[in-house]
Tab-separated table of C-alpha atoms in Angstrom:
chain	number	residue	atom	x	y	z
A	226	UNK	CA	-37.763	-59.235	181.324
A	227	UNK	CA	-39.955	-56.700	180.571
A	228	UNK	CA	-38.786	-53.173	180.400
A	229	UNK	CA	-40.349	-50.244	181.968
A	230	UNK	CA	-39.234	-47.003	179.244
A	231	UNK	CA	-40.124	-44.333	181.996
A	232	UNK	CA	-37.349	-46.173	184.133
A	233	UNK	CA	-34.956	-46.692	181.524
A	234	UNK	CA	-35.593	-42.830	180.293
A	235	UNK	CA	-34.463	-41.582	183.745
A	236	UNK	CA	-31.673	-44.317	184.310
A	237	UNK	CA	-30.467	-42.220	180.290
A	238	UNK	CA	-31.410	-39.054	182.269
A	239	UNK	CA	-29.380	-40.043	185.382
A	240	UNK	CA	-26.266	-41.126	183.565
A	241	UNK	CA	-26.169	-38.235	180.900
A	242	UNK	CA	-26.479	-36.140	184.037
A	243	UNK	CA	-23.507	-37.632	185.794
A	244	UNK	CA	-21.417	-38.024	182.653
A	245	UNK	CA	-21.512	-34.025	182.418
A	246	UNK	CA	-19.883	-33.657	185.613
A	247	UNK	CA	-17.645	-36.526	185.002
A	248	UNK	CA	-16.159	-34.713	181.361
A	249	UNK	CA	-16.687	-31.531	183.315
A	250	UNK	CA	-13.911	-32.635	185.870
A	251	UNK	CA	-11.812	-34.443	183.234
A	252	UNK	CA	-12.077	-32.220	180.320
A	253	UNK	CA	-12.416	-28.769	181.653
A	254	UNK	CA	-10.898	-29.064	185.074
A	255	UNK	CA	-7.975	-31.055	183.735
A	256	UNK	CA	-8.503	-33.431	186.617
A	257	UNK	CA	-6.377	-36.523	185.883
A	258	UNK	CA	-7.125	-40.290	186.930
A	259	UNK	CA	-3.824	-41.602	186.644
A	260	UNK	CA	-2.334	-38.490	188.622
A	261	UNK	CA	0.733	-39.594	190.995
A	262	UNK	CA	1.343	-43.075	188.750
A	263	UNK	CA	4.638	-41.602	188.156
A	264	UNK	CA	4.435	-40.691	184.918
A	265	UNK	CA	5.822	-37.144	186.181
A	266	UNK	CA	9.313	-36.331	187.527
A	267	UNK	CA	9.739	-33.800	190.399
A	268	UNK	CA	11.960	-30.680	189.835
A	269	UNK	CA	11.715	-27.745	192.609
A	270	UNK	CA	13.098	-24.234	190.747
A	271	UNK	CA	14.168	-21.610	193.359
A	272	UNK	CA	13.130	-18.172	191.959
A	273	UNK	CA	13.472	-14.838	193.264
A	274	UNK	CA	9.928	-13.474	192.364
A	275	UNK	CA	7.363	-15.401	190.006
A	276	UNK	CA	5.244	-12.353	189.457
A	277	UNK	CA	1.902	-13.834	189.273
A	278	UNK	CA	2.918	-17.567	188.454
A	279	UNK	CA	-0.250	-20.009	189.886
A	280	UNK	CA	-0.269	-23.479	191.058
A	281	UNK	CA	-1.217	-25.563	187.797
A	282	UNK	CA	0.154	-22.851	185.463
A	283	UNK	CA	1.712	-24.872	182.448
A	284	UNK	CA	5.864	-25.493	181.984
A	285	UNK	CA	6.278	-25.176	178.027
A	286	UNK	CA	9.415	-26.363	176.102
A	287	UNK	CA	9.372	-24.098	173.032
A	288	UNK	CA	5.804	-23.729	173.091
A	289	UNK	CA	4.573	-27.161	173.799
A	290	UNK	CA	3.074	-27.902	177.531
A	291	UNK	CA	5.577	-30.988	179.269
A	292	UNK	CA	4.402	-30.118	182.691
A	293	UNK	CA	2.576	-28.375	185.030
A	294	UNK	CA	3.880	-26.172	188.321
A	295	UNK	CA	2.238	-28.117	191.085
A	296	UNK	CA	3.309	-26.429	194.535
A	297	UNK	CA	4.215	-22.866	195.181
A	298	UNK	CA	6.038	-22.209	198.669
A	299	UNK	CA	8.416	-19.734	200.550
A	300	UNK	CA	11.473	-21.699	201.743
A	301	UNK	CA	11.916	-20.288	205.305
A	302	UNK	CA	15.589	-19.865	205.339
A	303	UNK	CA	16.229	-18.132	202.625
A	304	UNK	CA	12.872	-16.804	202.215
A	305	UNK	CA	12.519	-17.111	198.444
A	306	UNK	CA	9.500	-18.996	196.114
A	307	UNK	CA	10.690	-22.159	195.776
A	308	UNK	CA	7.809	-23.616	192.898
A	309	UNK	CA	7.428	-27.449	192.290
A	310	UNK	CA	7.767	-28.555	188.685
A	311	UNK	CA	5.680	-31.488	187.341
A	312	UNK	CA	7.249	-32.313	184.387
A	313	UNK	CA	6.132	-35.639	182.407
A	314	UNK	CA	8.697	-38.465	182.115
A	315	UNK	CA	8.859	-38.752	178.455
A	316	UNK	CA	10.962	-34.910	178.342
A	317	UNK	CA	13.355	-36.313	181.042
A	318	UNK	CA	16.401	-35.744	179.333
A	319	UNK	CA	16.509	-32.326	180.088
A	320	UNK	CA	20.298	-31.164	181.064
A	321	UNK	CA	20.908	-29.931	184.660
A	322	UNK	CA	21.314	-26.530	183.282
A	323	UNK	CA	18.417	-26.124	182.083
A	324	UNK	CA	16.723	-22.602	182.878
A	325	UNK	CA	13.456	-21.759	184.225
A	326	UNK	CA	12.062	-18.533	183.759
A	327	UNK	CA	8.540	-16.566	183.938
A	328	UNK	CA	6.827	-15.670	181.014
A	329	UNK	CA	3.867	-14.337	180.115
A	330	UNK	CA	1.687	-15.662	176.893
A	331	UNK	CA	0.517	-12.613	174.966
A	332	UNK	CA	0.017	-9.050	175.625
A	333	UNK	CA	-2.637	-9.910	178.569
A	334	UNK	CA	-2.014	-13.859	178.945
A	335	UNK	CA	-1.318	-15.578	181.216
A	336	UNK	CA	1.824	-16.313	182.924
A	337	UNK	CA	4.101	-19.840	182.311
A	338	UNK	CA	7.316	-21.415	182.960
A	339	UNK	CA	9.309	-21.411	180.139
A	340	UNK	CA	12.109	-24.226	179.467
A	341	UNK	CA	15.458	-23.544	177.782
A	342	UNK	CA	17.496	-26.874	177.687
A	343	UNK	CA	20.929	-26.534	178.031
A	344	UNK	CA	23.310	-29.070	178.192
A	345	UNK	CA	26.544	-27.362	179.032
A	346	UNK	CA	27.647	-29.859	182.023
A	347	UNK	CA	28.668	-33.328	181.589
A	348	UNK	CA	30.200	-35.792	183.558
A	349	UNK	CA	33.381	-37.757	183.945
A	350	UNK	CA	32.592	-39.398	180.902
A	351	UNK	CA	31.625	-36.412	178.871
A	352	UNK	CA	27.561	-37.857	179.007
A	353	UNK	CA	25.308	-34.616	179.265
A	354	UNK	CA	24.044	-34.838	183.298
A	355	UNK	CA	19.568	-34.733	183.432
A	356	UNK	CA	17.983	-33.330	185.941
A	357	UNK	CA	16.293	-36.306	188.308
A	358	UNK	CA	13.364	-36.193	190.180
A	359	UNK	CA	13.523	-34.502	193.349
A	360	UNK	CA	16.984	-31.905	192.005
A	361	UNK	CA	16.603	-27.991	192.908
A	362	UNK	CA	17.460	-26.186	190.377
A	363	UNK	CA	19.014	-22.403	190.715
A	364	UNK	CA	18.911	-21.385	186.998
A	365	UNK	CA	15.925	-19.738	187.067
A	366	UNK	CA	14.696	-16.311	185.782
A	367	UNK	CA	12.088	-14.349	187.942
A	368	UNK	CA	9.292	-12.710	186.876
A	369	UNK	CA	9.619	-8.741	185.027
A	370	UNK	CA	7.955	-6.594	186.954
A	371	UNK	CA	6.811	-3.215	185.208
A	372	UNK	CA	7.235	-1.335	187.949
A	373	UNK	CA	11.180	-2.501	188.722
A	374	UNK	CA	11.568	-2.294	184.471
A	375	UNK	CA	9.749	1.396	184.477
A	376	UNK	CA	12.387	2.149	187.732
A	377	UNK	CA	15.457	0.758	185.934
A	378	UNK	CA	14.540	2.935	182.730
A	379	UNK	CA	14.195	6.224	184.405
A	380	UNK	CA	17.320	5.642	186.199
A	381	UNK	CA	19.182	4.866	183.475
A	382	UNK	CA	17.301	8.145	181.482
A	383	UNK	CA	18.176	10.194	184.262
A	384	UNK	CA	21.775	9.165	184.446
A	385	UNK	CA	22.358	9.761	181.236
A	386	UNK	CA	21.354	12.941	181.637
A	387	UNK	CA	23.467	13.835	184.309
A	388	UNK	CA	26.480	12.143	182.562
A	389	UNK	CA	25.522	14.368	179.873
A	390	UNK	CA	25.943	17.375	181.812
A	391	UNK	CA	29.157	16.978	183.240
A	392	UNK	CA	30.771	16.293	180.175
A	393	UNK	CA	29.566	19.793	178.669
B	771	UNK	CA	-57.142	7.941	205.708
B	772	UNK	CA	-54.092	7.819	207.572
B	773	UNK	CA	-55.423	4.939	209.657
B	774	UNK	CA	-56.717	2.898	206.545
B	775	UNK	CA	-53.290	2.619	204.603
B	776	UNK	CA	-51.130	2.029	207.840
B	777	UNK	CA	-54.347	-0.812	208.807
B	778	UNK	CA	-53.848	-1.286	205.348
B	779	UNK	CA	-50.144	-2.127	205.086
B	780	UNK	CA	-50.668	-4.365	208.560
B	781	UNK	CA	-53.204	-6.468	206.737
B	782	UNK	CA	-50.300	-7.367	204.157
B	783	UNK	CA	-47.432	-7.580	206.234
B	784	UNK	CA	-49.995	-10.345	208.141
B	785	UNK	CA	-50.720	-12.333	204.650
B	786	UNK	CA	-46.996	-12.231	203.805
B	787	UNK	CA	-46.068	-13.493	207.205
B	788	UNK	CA	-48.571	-15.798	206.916
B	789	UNK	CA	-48.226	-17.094	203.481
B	790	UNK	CA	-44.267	-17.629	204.749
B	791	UNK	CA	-45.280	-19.808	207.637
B	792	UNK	CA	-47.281	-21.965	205.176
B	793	UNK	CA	-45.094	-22.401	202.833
B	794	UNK	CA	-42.303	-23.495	205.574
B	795	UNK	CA	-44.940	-25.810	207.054
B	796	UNK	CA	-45.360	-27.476	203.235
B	797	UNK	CA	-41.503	-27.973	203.102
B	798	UNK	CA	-40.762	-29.307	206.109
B	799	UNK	CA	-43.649	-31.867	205.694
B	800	UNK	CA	-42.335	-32.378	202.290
B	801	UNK	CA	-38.813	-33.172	203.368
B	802	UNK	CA	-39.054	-34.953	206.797
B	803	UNK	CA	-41.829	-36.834	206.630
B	804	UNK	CA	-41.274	-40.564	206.585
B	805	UNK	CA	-40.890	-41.943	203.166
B	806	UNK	CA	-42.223	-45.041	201.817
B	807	UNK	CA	-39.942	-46.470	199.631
B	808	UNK	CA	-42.235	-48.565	197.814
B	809	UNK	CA	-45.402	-46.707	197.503
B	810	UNK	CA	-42.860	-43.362	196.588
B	811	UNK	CA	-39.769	-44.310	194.504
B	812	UNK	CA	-42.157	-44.739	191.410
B	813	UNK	CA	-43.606	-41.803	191.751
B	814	UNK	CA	-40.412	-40.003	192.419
B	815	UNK	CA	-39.422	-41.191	188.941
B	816	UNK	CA	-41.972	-40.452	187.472
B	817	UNK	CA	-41.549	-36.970	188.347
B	818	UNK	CA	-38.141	-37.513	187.464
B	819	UNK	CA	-39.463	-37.681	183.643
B	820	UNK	CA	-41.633	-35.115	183.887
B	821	UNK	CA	-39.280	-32.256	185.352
B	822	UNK	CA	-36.051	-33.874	184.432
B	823	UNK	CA	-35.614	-35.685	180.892
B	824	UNK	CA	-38.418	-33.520	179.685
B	825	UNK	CA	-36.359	-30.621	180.297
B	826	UNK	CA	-33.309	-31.938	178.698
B	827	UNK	CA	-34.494	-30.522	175.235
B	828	UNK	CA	-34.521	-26.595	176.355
B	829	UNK	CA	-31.411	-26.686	178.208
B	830	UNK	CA	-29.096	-28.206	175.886
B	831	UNK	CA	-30.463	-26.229	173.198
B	832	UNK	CA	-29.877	-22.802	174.809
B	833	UNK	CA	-26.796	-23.902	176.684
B	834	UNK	CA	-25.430	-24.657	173.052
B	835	UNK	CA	-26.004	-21.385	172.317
B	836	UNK	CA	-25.665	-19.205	175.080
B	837	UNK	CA	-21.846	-21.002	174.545
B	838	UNK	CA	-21.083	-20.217	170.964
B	839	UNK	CA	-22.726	-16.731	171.786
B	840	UNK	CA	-20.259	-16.101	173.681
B	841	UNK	CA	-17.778	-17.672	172.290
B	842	UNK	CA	-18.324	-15.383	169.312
B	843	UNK	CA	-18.339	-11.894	171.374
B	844	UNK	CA	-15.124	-13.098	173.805
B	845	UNK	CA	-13.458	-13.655	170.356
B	846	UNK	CA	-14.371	-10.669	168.760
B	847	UNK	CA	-13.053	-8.469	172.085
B	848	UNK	CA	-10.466	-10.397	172.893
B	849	UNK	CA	-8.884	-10.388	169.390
B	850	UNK	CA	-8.157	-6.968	169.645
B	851	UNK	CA	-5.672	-7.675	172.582
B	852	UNK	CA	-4.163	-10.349	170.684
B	853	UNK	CA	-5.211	-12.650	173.796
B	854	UNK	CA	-7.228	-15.001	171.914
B	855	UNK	CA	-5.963	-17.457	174.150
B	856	UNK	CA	-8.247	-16.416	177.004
B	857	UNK	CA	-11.234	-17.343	175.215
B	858	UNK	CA	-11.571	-20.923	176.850
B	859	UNK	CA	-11.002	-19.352	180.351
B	860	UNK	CA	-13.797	-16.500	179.333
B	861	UNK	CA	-16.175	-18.965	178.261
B	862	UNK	CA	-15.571	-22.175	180.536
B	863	UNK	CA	-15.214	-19.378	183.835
B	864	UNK	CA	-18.562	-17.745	182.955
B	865	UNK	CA	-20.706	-20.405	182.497
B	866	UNK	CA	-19.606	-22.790	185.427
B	867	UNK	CA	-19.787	-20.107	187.600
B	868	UNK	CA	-22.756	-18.132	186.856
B	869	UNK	CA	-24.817	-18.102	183.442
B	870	UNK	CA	-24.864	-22.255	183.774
B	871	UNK	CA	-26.785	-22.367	187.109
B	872	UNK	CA	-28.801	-19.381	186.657
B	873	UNK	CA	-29.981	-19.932	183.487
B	874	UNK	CA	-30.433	-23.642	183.639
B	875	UNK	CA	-32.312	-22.647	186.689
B	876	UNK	CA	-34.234	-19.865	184.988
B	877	UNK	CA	-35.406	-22.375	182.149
B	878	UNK	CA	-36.487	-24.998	185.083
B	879	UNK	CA	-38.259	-22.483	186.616
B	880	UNK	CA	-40.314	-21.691	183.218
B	881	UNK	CA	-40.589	-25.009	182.115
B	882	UNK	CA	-40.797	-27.071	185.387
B	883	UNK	CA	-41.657	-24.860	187.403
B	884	UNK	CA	-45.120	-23.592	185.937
B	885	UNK	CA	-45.821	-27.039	185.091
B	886	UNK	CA	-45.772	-28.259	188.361
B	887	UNK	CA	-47.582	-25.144	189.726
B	888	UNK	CA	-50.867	-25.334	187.565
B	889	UNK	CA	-50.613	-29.549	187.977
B	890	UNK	CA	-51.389	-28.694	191.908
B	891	UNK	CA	-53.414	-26.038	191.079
B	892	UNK	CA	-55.400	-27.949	189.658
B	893	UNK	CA	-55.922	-30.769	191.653
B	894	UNK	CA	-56.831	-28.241	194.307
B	895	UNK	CA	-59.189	-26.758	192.370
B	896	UNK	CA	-60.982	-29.949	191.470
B	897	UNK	CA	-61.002	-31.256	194.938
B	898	UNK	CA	-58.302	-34.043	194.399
B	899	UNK	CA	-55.994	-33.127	197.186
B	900	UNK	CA	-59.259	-33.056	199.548
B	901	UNK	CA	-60.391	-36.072	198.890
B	902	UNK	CA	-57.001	-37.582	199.358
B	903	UNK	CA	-57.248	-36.250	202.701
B	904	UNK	CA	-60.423	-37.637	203.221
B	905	UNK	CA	-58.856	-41.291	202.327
B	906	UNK	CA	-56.630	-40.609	204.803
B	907	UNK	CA	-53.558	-40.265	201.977
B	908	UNK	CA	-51.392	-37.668	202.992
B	909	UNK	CA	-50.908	-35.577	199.621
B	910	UNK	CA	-47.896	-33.523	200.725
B	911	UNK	CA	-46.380	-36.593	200.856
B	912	UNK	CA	-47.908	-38.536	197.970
B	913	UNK	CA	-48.159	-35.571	195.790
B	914	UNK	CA	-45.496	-32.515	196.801
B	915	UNK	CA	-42.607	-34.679	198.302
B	916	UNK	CA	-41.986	-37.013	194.661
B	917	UNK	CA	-41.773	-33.847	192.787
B	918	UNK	CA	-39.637	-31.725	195.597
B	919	UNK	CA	-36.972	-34.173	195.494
B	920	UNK	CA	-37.484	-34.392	191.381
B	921	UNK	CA	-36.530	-31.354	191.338
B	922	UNK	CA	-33.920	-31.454	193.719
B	923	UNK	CA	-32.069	-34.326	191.818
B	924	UNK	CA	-32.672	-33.320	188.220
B	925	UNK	CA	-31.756	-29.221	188.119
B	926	UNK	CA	-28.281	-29.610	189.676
B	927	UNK	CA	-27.924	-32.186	186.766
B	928	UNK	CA	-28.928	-30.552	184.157
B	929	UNK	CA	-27.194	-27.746	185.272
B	930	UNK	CA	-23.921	-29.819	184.457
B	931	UNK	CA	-25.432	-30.750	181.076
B	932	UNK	CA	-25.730	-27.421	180.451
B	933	UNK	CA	-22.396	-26.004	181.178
B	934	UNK	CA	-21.117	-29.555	179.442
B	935	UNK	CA	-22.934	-28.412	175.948
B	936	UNK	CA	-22.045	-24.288	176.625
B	937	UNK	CA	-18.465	-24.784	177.038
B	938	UNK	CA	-17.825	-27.095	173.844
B	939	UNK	CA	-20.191	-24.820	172.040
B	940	UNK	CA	-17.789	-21.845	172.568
B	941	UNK	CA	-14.954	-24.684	171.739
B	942	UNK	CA	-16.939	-25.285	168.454
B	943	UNK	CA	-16.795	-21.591	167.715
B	944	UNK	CA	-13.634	-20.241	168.709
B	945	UNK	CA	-11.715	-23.697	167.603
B	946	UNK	CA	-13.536	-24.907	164.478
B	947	UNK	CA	-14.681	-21.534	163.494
B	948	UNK	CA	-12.725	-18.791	164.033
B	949	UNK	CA	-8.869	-20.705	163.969
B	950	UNK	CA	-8.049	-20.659	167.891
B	951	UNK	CA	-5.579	-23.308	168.423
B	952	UNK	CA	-7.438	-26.204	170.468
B	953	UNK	CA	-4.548	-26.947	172.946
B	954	UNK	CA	-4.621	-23.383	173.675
B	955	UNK	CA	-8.025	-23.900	174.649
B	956	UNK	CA	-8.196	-26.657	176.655
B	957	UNK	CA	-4.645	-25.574	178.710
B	958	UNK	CA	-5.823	-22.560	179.431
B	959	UNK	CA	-9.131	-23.677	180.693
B	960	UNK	CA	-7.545	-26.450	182.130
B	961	UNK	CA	-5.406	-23.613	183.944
B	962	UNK	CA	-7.957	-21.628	185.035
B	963	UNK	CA	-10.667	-23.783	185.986
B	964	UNK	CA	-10.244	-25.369	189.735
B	965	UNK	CA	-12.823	-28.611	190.540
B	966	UNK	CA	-13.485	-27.247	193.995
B	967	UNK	CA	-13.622	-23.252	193.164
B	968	UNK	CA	-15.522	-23.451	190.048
B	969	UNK	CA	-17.358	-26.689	189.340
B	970	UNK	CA	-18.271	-27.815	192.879
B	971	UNK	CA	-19.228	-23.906	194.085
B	972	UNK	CA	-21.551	-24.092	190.398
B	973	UNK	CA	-23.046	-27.346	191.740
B	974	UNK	CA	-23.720	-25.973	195.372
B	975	UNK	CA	-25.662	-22.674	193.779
B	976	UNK	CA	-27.253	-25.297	191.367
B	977	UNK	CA	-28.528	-26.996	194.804
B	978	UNK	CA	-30.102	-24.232	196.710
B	979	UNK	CA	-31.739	-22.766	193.044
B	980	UNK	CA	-33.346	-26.841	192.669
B	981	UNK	CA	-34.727	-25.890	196.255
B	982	UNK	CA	-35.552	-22.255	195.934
B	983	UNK	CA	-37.585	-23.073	192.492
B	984	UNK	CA	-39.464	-25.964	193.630
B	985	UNK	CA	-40.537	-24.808	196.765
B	986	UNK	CA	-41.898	-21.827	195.439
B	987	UNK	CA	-43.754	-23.371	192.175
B	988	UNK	CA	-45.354	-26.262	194.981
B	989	UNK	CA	-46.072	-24.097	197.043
B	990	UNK	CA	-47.619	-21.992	194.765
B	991	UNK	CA	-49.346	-24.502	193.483
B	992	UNK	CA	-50.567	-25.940	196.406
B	993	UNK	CA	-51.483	-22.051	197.905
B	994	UNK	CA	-53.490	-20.912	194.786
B	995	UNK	CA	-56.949	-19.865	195.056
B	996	UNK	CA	-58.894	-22.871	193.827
B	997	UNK	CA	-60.342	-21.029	190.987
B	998	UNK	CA	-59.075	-20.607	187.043
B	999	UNK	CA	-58.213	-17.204	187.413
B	1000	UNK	CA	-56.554	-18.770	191.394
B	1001	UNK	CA	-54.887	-20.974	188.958
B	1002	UNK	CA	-53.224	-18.596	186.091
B	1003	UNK	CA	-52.115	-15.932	188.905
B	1004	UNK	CA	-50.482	-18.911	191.321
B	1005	UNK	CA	-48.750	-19.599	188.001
B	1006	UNK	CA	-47.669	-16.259	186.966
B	1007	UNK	CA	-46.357	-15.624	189.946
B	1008	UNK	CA	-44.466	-19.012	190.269
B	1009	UNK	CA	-42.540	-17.799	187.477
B	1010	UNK	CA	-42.092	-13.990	188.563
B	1011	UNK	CA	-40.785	-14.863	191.831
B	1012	UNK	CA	-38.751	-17.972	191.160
B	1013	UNK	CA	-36.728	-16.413	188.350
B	1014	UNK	CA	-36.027	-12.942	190.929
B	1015	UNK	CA	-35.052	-14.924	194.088
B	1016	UNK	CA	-32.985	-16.827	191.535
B	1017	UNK	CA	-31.319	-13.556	190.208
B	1018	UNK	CA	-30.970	-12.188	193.719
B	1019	UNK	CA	-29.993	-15.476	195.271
B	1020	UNK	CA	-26.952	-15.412	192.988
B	1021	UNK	CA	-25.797	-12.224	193.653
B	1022	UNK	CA	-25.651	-12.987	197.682
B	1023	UNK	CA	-24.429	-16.382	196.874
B	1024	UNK	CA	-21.073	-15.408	194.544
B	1025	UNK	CA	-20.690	-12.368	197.157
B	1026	UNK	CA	-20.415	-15.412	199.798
B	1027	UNK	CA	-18.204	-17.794	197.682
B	1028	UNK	CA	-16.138	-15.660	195.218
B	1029	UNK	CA	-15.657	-12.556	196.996
């Protein structure tokens, strides 16, 4: 067969040009193929404020990313963030008192949920209990908040103060 | 005196408006008139050589760059806040959304752009397009339409191979260079970057630049005074006015998608 090079220099053109998009969505976009296979287990963490925690925000076990936060919603009864955890099945022995709090990475970074395992509850049999897919968890910690930190401080300054006083 | 320069100013305002109308006319005959597969598609890639793989070159070379340019300067500020670990949202953020289709479409419009303007130029100029006419051979069809729609398919790709090669030039730079940990990196761009917000809104500007900068180098081309010096001003301004309805297209553009 004989084989026209302007063609097959455009076909190169074509698929170099589509590749790029393709590692674009893979690579930098973090897309994933196999997404919903379940190689994740579900976990939904009631908080009381997760500052400025985003959908796809990273869940880190002492530093290293097992997970993602997938959904962020209000629960309308008790009106507080309930966010869904992604976390991947090979960390699924994680106790069911395992905490969840909002931190920040860096001075400026951005904000994750960290992990603390803790395996203080067992069963009958004295086997540590995991959280399953689909469990809502309570232990969480929210968010600081400068502002609510800042307020807390100048109470307590100010207290002091006036404690001070009295005693004089 | 008075009279001259306000008869003056009418007698532009009447070219402009003029000029405008042609240059819709051209397009819409480009686009909508009925294509020929087989007497077109090889001249649509052809085209597709000439604008497309020929400008591969350019904009992987300054993508490369314009990526571990700023990969360099993000690192260099953002050490200073200890948030290193923003560098892959810096430089992934910046280029999908703005430097990688404006300056992909810049460099089209300098190195495809002109090219296809003096091409048409010059077949005016030498009577080609006439006496295509005259054989009854439509040449906004034969000749503008195969390069519109080059142009239309090849900038929004290159566009991605330019972001492609900027990003994991930064990633060469910050990573291999300078000591960033690579998981930071790519979780943090991962993070930040969204497929519909960034990527797809960078592909839709990418779009409307491929059409902006082709229909104003064919037209251009195809509008030039049939002369050498016709030829070198049509060109000129191909360039000149492609590159600043680029830059102001953008502005309107993120004002519309990113608020």
């Amino acid at each position: 067969m004989k084989v026209n090079w302007l063609e097959f220099i455009v076909g190169c053109f074509l698929v170099a040009g589509i590749t790029a998009a393709v590692v674009l969505a893979l690579k930098v976009a973090g897309l994933t193929l196999d997404a919903g296979s379940g190689e994740f287990y579900t976990v939904y963490g009631r908080f009381s404020n997760i500052g400025s925690l985003k959908v796809r925000s990273p869940v880190k076990l002492g530093g290293v990313v097992i997970g993602s936060v997938s959904d962020i919603k209000i629960d309308p009864k008790t009106l507080q963030p309930v966010v869904t955890i992604k976390i991947d099945r090979r960390y699924s022995e994680l106790g069911s008192d395992t905490t969840f709090s909002v931190l920040t990475s860096g001075l400026l970074g951005e904000q994750y949920l960290g992990v603390k395992p803790d395996f203080a509850s067992m069963d009958d049999d004295g086997n540590p209990v995991y959280l399953k897919d689909g469990d809502t968890t309570n232990f969480t910690e929210s968010a600081i908040v400068l502002e609510e930190l800042l307020g807390k401080f100048l109470y307590s300054v100010s207290s002091a103060k006036t404690d001070n006083g009295s005693s004089n | 005196m008075l009279v001259e320069s306000i008869s003056n100013l009418g007698h532009r305002g009447i070219c402009f408006l003029t000029a405008l109308g042609r240059a819709l006319l051209v397009l819409i005959h480009a686009l909508f008139g009925k294509p020929q597969f087989r007497k077109h598609f090889p001249l649509f890639v052809e085209q597709l050589y000439v604008v497309g793989v020929q400008s591969v070159m350019i904009i992987i070379v300054s993508g490369l760059f314009i990526g571990m340019v700023l990969g360099l300067q993000g690192y260099n500020v953002l050490v200073q806040f200890k948030a290193e670990a923003s560098l892959g949202p810096l430089v992934s953020l910046s280029i999908l959304r703005e430097l990688g289709p404006v300056v992909a479409a810049l460099l089209f419009a300098g190195r495809a752009g002109s090219a296809l303007t003096a091409e048409i130029g010059l077949m005016k100029a030498t009577e080609q397009l006439s006496s295509m006419e005259m054989m009854a051979v439509d040449p906004l069809r034969r000749v503008i339409s195969p390069r519109f729609w080059a142009g239309f398919v090849s900038l929004p790709l290159l566009t991605f191979m330019f972001s492609v090669i900027g990003i994991y030039g930064g990633k060469m730079v910050g990573v291999d260079w300078l000591g960033i940990d690579e998981g930071t990196f790519w979780t943090g761009t991962q993070a930040s970057v969204d497929l519909y917000e960034d990527i797809a809104q960078g592909w839709i500007k990418s779009v409307i630049f491929a059409i902006v900068v082709c229909w104003v180098a064919l037209f251009n081309g195809y509008n030039c005074l049939p002369t050498a010096a016709g030829i070198s001003k049509a060109t000129t301004q191909t360039v000149v006015h492609s590159s600043l309805i680029v830059l102001g297209l953008d502005f309107v553009l993120t004002a519309l998608m990113f608020n």
